Amino acid sequence: MATIYFTPGPAHLYPTVPNHITEAIKAQIPSISHRSQTFMDIHKLAVDGLQALLTIPSDYSIFFLSSATEIWERLLQNCVQHTSFHYVNGAFSQRYFTIANDLGVSPVKYEVPWGQGFPLDPNEIQAETEMINFTHNETSTGVMLPMQSLAAYRQAHPAKLITLDMVSSAPYGQPDWKVVDAAYFSVQKCFGLPAGLGVLILNDSCLAKAAEKKATGRSIGSYHSFLAQQEKYVKHQTVETPNMMGIYLLGKVVQDMLEIGVDNIRKTIRERATLLYSLIEKHPLLTVSVTDKKFQSPTVIVPNLKEGAPSLVDKWKQQGVVVGNGYGKMKGKQLRFANFPSNTDAEFERLIALLEEDM
Amino acid sequence: MATIYFTPGPAHLYPTVPNHITEAIKAQIPSISHRSQTFMDIHKLAVDGLQALLTIPSDYSIFFLSSATEIWERLLQNCVQHTSFHYVNGAFSQRYFTIANDLGVSPVKYEVPWGQGFPLDPNEIQAETEMINFTHNETSTGVMLPMQSLAAYRQAHPAKLITLDMVSSAPYGQPDWKVVDAAYFSVQKCFGLPAGLGVLILNDSCLAKAAEKKATGRSIGSYHSFLAQQEKYVKHQTVETPNMMGIYLLGKVVQDMLEIGVDNIRKTIRERATLLYSLIEKHPLLTVSVTDKKFQSPTVIVPNLKEGAPSLVDKWKQQGVVVGNGYGKMKGKQLRFANFPSNTDAEFERLIALLEEDM
């Protein structure tokens, strides 16, 4: 019997993926030219689908890169000359900050302990900041920022770029595109696809900033500079031979999601999250780690293991259900449940049954 | 009936790939953690296999990146502080040079017209050069450099790095590892795999150069700096969640190639190339474009279309055989035949039959 994954790293495959792969191989998609009309149609299907799914205005571009990690590097490389601002409350928001340091852009961070949210006050941002970076959903800790808190930043800082890491929240989260200049995710989380593709949605302000930086003589990278990518994007192509299968599968899964309707998908995630949090609250071995309800993530749910509790990870794995371990320093102290659209109702009920077994 | 691809972009899939994909999906490979023992074993299978296939010394590292285009950027970013030297004789060697310009490393090029080789004299290299870049096989023109010409460069320039672009020649070409510091390819050419993975083989001299550059305070990038990649490589991991399916499939196809034996694979390529070149020489509509036999590529064979010759590409496509068009400015003036290990004897005979139809 197949294993059921509730892991927020690479995750459970979206149920239609195996069939889409079979179809792609039958159609010999991996052998077609990435400059052919067939590929441009594949590219367009993915772009159009994402625009519909996340209500993306048509003047935003959608770039396909290799990972969200690459997207961090490209955002900083293209859009920051002097300094960027980072809200840090876990391993991934910290890693973005570290990458900014590696690239020498003198980043500033506002840090709170793992598992906490932020006051989210636009006055925290210094005048020199060129880019304000939010992690919508911190995958290491299960903290989700309320999307509506971002509007005040746009109002207070109209000329600064605002970016949103939606790695483990898209398409659950709906960005307000009047507020967000760039949002991004990788496909192996909520989209339930094989890893190897990062998706960056960005507007003209980001492209203008890249052009401005380039004009000063500073490097904005080479083949994946935003200007080079934009030139190909408008032709429904990519600069290099991309992960064509990844783009094909993304387009197909987004179509499947559109058929269900994104509102229905979001509703299911919310309902399952409510049930999970309430079971964790009552569970004899677990407590909820994100205590401020305002910041509890519906897509990555992180219970603490009570002192002396057995590792449920191993026990459940033997029964064919794999949940995530606590991340990094929280390994063995927390669990992480991915509550992504890939899992069927029957699969979700298996997780619930395992939780109830110890109650 | 399936189309037979002899294209040197994305190419015909290696015949075992569909089965390997089916097995991978059955084993839920896309859902496993990229930090798990299962993934480390997948990584090791690919690394060990490549070491055996290309007789790579164990002190070389093998990094998995997203494309050969990315590898160009990373090589320059990590190993060049002031200037690099490029042999340019086609679109791809030129593109590498352009990327060096974009990254501001003041590259120098030695350029000959498309379709030609080089005198290959180590005295052409100026003293300041830190890295000498060869394109073993120029995919746009079908020019292959004789591997043995490189030894003189090592002798004349022991302290400079020597890199080798094997995008469309590995594993046909066997680098002399005493001479080559870094060699690289992407998997969608001779390995017959879906695009989205670049493979970089490099030695301690490259890592030392990256450390040296970093120590001067210059940026060597972030997550894909050679130092960051090496730290994970020794643990059979990658920095970010990689294209796990790509690495899995590469390991499997390399095993398949090892079973046939790399010498047998090379022999078949040589024999097929000899037949193709002799047919092109006698063909009423075609001439051989690379006239100096010493530089004729066995893996990418480029005939000129004679003045007034009909486009064989379209005619053959209707019969289920797709060959490459001339690249860029040579579109409509040349054809390109990929002579990669993926095509079976029966498939190759279909191409021969089409060539003979017009003779």
Short mmCIF file of N, CA and C in Angstrom, two decimals, chain B residues 168-265:
data_model
loop_
_atom_site.label_atom_id
_atom_site.label_comp_id
_atom_site.label_asym_id
_atom_site.label_seq_id
_atom_site.Cartn_x
_atom_site.Cartn_y
_atom_site.Cartn_z
N SER B 168 27.08 18.40 -25.08
CA SER B 168 26.57 17.45 -26.08
C SER B 168 27.62 16.40 -26.45
N SER B 169 28.57 16.15 -25.54
CA SER B 169 29.57 15.11 -25.85
C SER B 169 29.74 14.07 -24.75
N ALA B 170 29.36 14.39 -23.51
CA ALA B 170 29.47 13.39 -22.44
C ALA B 170 28.31 12.41 -22.57
N PRO B 171 28.54 11.09 -22.45
CA PRO B 171 29.77 10.41 -22.07
C PRO B 171 30.59 9.92 -23.27
N TYR B 172 30.35 10.47 -24.48
CA TYR B 172 31.17 10.03 -25.61
C TYR B 172 32.63 10.42 -25.36
N GLY B 173 32.84 11.65 -24.93
CA GLY B 173 34.21 12.12 -24.68
C GLY B 173 34.73 11.62 -23.34
N GLN B 174 36.00 11.31 -23.29
CA GLN B 174 36.63 10.91 -22.03
C GLN B 174 37.68 11.96 -21.69
N PRO B 175 37.39 12.85 -20.71
CA PRO B 175 38.39 13.86 -20.37
C PRO B 175 39.63 13.21 -19.74
N ASP B 176 40.76 13.82 -19.96
CA ASP B 176 41.98 13.45 -19.23
C ASP B 176 41.96 14.28 -17.95
N TRP B 177 41.67 13.65 -16.83
CA TRP B 177 41.45 14.38 -15.58
C TRP B 177 42.72 14.99 -15.01
N LYS B 178 43.87 14.61 -15.56
CA LYS B 178 45.10 15.30 -15.14
C LYS B 178 45.17 16.69 -15.77
N VAL B 179 44.34 16.88 -16.79
CA VAL B 179 44.37 18.13 -17.56
C VAL B 179 43.17 19.03 -17.25
N VAL B 180 42.01 18.40 -17.00
CA VAL B 180 40.76 19.15 -16.88
C VAL B 180 40.37 19.33 -15.40
N ASP B 181 40.18 20.59 -14.99
CA ASP B 181 39.80 20.88 -13.60
C ASP B 181 38.30 20.79 -13.40
N ALA B 182 37.54 21.13 -14.44
CA ALA B 182 36.08 21.07 -14.34
C ALA B 182 35.50 20.70 -15.70
N ALA B 183 34.57 19.76 -15.69
CA ALA B 183 33.84 19.39 -16.90
C ALA B 183 32.37 19.33 -16.55
N TYR B 184 31.51 19.57 -17.54
CA TYR B 184 30.08 19.65 -17.20
C TYR B 184 29.22 19.35 -18.42
N PHE B 185 27.99 18.97 -18.11
CA PHE B 185 27.02 18.68 -19.16
C PHE B 185 25.61 18.83 -18.61
N SER B 186 24.63 18.83 -19.51
CA SER B 186 23.24 18.77 -19.06
C SER B 186 22.67 17.44 -19.53
N VAL B 187 21.63 16.98 -18.84
CA VAL B 187 21.21 15.58 -19.02
C VAL B 187 20.31 15.35 -20.22
N GLN B 188 19.80 16.43 -20.84
CA GLN B 188 18.83 16.24 -21.92
C GLN B 188 19.49 16.00 -23.28
N LYS B 189 20.80 15.88 -23.31
CA LYS B 189 21.46 15.60 -24.59
C LYS B 189 21.79 14.10 -24.65
N CYS B 190 23.07 13.75 -24.52
CA CYS B 190 23.49 12.35 -24.71
C CYS B 190 22.91 11.39 -23.68
N PHE B 191 22.46 11.88 -22.54
CA PHE B 191 21.92 10.97 -21.53
C PHE B 191 20.42 10.71 -21.74
N GLY B 192 19.81 11.45 -22.66
CA GLY B 192 18.43 11.16 -23.05
C GLY B 192 17.43 11.30 -21.91
N LEU B 193 17.61 12.31 -21.07
CA LEU B 193 16.74 12.50 -19.90
C LEU B 193 15.93 13.80 -20.03
N PRO B 194 14.84 13.91 -19.30
CA PRO B 194 14.10 15.18 -19.29
C PRO B 194 15.01 16.33 -18.82
N ALA B 195 14.87 17.51 -19.42
CA ALA B 195 15.70 18.66 -19.07
C ALA B 195 15.43 19.13 -17.65
N GLY B 196 16.40 19.84 -17.08
CA GLY B 196 16.21 20.42 -15.75
C GLY B 196 17.31 20.03 -14.77
N LEU B 197 18.43 19.53 -15.32
CA LEU B 197 19.54 19.12 -14.46
C LEU B 197 20.86 19.35 -15.20
N GLY B 198 21.78 20.05 -14.55
CA GLY B 198 23.13 20.21 -15.07
C GLY B 198 24.09 19.51 -14.11
N VAL B 199 25.13 18.90 -14.66
CA VAL B 199 26.07 18.14 -13.83
C VAL B 199 27.46 18.75 -13.98
N LEU B 200 28.05 19.10 -12.85
CA LEU B 200 29.38 19.73 -12.83
C LEU B 200 30.34 18.84 -12.05
N ILE B 201 31.42 18.47 -12.72
CA ILE B 201 32.46 17.64 -12.11
C ILE B 201 33.67 18.55 -11.91
N LEU B 202 34.15 18.69 -10.68
CA LEU B 202 35.23 19.66 -10.46
C LEU B 202 36.19 19.19 -9.37
N ASN B 203 37.40 19.72 -9.40
CA ASN B 203 38.41 19.26 -8.45
C ASN B 203 38.73 20.30 -7.38
N ASP B 204 39.67 19.93 -6.52
CA ASP B 204 40.05 20.79 -5.40
C ASP B 204 40.58 22.15 -5.84
N SER B 205 41.19 22.20 -7.01
CA SER B 205 41.72 23.49 -7.48
C SER B 205 40.58 24.50 -7.66
N CYS B 206 39.43 24.03 -8.13
CA CYS B 206 38.27 24.92 -8.29
C CYS B 206 37.76 25.36 -6.92
N LEU B 207 37.70 24.42 -5.99
CA LEU B 207 37.23 24.77 -4.64
C LEU B 207 38.19 25.75 -3.97
N ALA B 208 39.50 25.52 -4.18
CA ALA B 208 40.50 26.40 -3.58
C ALA B 208 40.38 27.81 -4.16
N LYS B 209 40.12 27.88 -5.46
CA LYS B 209 39.99 29.18 -6.11
C LYS B 209 38.75 29.92 -5.57
N ALA B 210 37.68 29.17 -5.31
CA ALA B 210 36.47 29.79 -4.75
C ALA B 210 36.76 30.32 -3.34
N ALA B 211 37.46 29.54 -2.55
CA ALA B 211 37.81 29.97 -1.18
C ALA B 211 38.69 31.21 -1.23
N GLU B 212 39.62 31.21 -2.18
CA GLU B 212 40.55 32.33 -2.34
C GLU B 212 39.79 33.60 -2.73
N LYS B 213 38.84 33.46 -3.64
CA LYS B 213 38.06 34.63 -4.07
C LYS B 213 37.22 35.14 -2.91
N LYS B 214 36.61 34.22 -2.20
CA LYS B 214 35.77 34.62 -1.06
C LYS B 214 36.60 35.38 -0.01
N ALA B 215 37.83 34.90 0.20
CA ALA B 215 38.70 35.50 1.22
C ALA B 215 39.05 36.96 0.88
N THR B 216 38.98 37.31 -0.40
CA THR B 216 39.26 38.70 -0.78
C THR B 216 38.06 39.61 -0.50
N GLY B 217 36.94 39.01 -0.08
CA GLY B 217 35.74 39.80 0.18
C GLY B 217 34.80 39.88 -1.00
N ARG B 218 35.20 39.27 -2.12
CA ARG B 218 34.33 39.26 -3.30
C ARG B 218 33.24 38.20 -3.12
N SER B 219 32.08 38.45 -3.75
CA SER B 219 30.98 37.48 -3.64
C SER B 219 31.23 36.28 -4.55
N ILE B 220 30.98 35.09 -4.05
CA ILE B 220 31.01 33.89 -4.90
C ILE B 220 29.59 33.31 -4.97
N GLY B 221 28.59 34.21 -4.84
CA GLY B 221 27.20 33.76 -4.86
C GLY B 221 26.76 33.34 -3.47
N SER B 222 25.66 32.64 -3.41
CA SER B 222 25.15 32.28 -2.08
C SER B 222 24.96 30.76 -1.98
N TYR B 223 23.72 30.30 -2.12
CA TYR B 223 23.45 28.88 -1.87
C TYR B 223 24.20 27.95 -2.82
N HIS B 224 24.50 28.39 -4.03
CA HIS B 224 25.22 27.52 -4.96
C HIS B 224 26.69 27.89 -5.11
N SER B 225 27.24 28.60 -4.13
CA SER B 225 28.70 28.76 -4.14
C SER B 225 29.30 27.36 -4.05
N PHE B 226 30.48 27.20 -4.62
CA PHE B 226 31.09 25.86 -4.62
C PHE B 226 31.35 25.38 -3.19
N LEU B 227 31.62 26.32 -2.28
CA LEU B 227 31.90 25.92 -0.90
C LEU B 227 30.62 25.40 -0.23
N ALA B 228 29.50 26.09 -0.48
CA ALA B 228 28.22 25.63 0.08
C ALA B 228 27.83 24.27 -0.51
N GLN B 229 28.04 24.11 -1.80
CA GLN B 229 27.67 22.84 -2.45
C GLN B 229 28.56 21.69 -1.96
N GLN B 230 29.86 21.98 -1.80
CA GLN B 230 30.78 20.94 -1.37
C GLN B 230 30.40 20.41 0.02
N GLU B 231 29.99 21.34 0.89
CA GLU B 231 29.63 20.96 2.26
C GLU B 231 28.51 19.92 2.26
N LYS B 232 27.55 20.08 1.35
CA LYS B 232 26.45 19.11 1.26
C LYS B 232 26.86 17.89 0.45
N TYR B 233 27.69 18.11 -0.58
CA TYR B 233 28.08 17.00 -1.47
C TYR B 233 28.72 15.85 -0.69
N VAL B 234 29.58 16.18 0.24
CA VAL B 234 30.28 15.11 0.98
C VAL B 234 29.30 14.29 1.83
N LYS B 235 28.11 14.84 2.07
CA LYS B 235 27.07 14.08 2.79
C LYS B 235 26.07 13.44 1.82
N HIS B 236 26.39 13.45 0.53
CA HIS B 236 25.46 12.95 -0.50
C HIS B 236 24.11 13.67 -0.45
N GLN B 237 24.21 14.98 -0.25
CA GLN B 237 23.01 15.81 -0.28
C GLN B 237 23.26 17.02 -1.19
N THR B 238 22.25 17.86 -1.30
CA THR B 238 22.37 19.10 -2.06
C THR B 238 21.92 20.24 -1.14
N VAL B 239 22.27 21.46 -1.50
CA VAL B 239 21.95 22.60 -0.64
C VAL B 239 20.44 22.78 -0.53
N GLU B 240 19.79 22.89 -1.68
CA GLU B 240 18.35 23.11 -1.71
C GLU B 240 17.63 21.81 -2.05
N THR B 241 16.29 21.80 -1.96
CA THR B 241 15.55 20.65 -2.47
C THR B 241 15.80 20.59 -3.97
N PRO B 242 16.49 19.56 -4.44
CA PRO B 242 16.90 19.56 -5.85
C PRO B 242 15.85 18.90 -6.74
N ASN B 243 16.17 18.80 -8.01
CA ASN B 243 15.38 18.02 -8.95
C ASN B 243 15.65 16.55 -8.65
N MET B 244 14.96 16.02 -7.64
CA MET B 244 15.25 14.67 -7.16
C MET B 244 14.97 13.61 -8.22
N MET B 245 13.88 13.80 -8.97
CA MET B 245 13.56 12.85 -10.03
C MET B 245 14.68 12.84 -11.08
N GLY B 246 15.19 14.01 -11.40
CA GLY B 246 16.26 14.10 -12.39
C GLY B 246 17.50 13.34 -11.94
N ILE B 247 17.86 13.49 -10.67
CA ILE B 247 19.05 12.81 -10.14
C ILE B 247 18.80 11.29 -10.10
N TYR B 248 17.58 10.92 -9.70
CA TYR B 248 17.21 9.50 -9.68
C TYR B 248 17.34 8.89 -11.07
N LEU B 249 16.75 9.57 -12.06
CA LEU B 249 16.75 9.02 -13.43
C LEU B 249 18.16 8.98 -14.01
N LEU B 250 18.96 9.99 -13.69
CA LEU B 250 20.35 10.00 -14.17
C LEU B 250 21.09 8.78 -13.63
N GLY B 251 20.93 8.52 -12.34
CA GLY B 251 21.59 7.35 -11.74
C GLY B 251 21.18 6.06 -12.42
N LYS B 252 19.91 5.95 -12.73
CA LYS B 252 19.40 4.72 -13.36
C LYS B 252 19.94 4.57 -14.79
N VAL B 253 19.90 5.66 -15.56
CA VAL B 253 20.36 5.58 -16.96
C VAL B 253 21.87 5.32 -17.01
N VAL B 254 22.61 5.90 -16.08
CA VAL B 254 24.05 5.64 -16.04
C VAL B 254 24.30 4.16 -15.75
N GLN B 255 23.50 3.57 -14.86
CA GLN B 255 23.62 2.13 -14.61
C GLN B 255 23.36 1.34 -15.90
N ASP B 256 22.33 1.74 -16.63
CA ASP B 256 22.01 1.06 -17.89
C ASP B 256 23.18 1.18 -18.88
N MET B 257 23.79 2.37 -18.91
CA MET B 257 24.92 2.58 -19.82
C MET B 257 26.13 1.74 -19.39
N LEU B 258 26.33 1.63 -18.09
CA LEU B 258 27.46 0.83 -17.59
C LEU B 258 27.28 -0.63 -17.96
N GLU B 259 26.03 -1.09 -17.97
CA GLU B 259 25.78 -2.49 -18.34
C GLU B 259 26.16 -2.75 -19.80
N ILE B 260 25.86 -1.78 -20.66
CA ILE B 260 26.26 -1.91 -22.06
C ILE B 260 27.77 -1.73 -22.19
N GLY B 261 28.31 -0.87 -21.36
CA GLY B 261 29.74 -0.57 -21.41
C GLY B 261 29.98 0.70 -22.20
N VAL B 262 30.70 1.63 -21.58
CA VAL B 262 30.89 2.93 -22.23
C VAL B 262 31.68 2.79 -23.53
N ASP B 263 32.58 1.81 -23.58
CA ASP B 263 33.36 1.61 -24.81
C ASP B 263 32.45 1.19 -25.96
N ASN B 264 31.49 0.34 -25.65
CA ASN B 264 30.54 -0.08 -26.69
C ASN B 264 29.67 1.09 -27.15
N ILE B 265 29.26 1.91 -26.19
CA ILE B 265 28.45 3.10 -26.54
C ILE B 265 29.25 4.02 -27.45
#
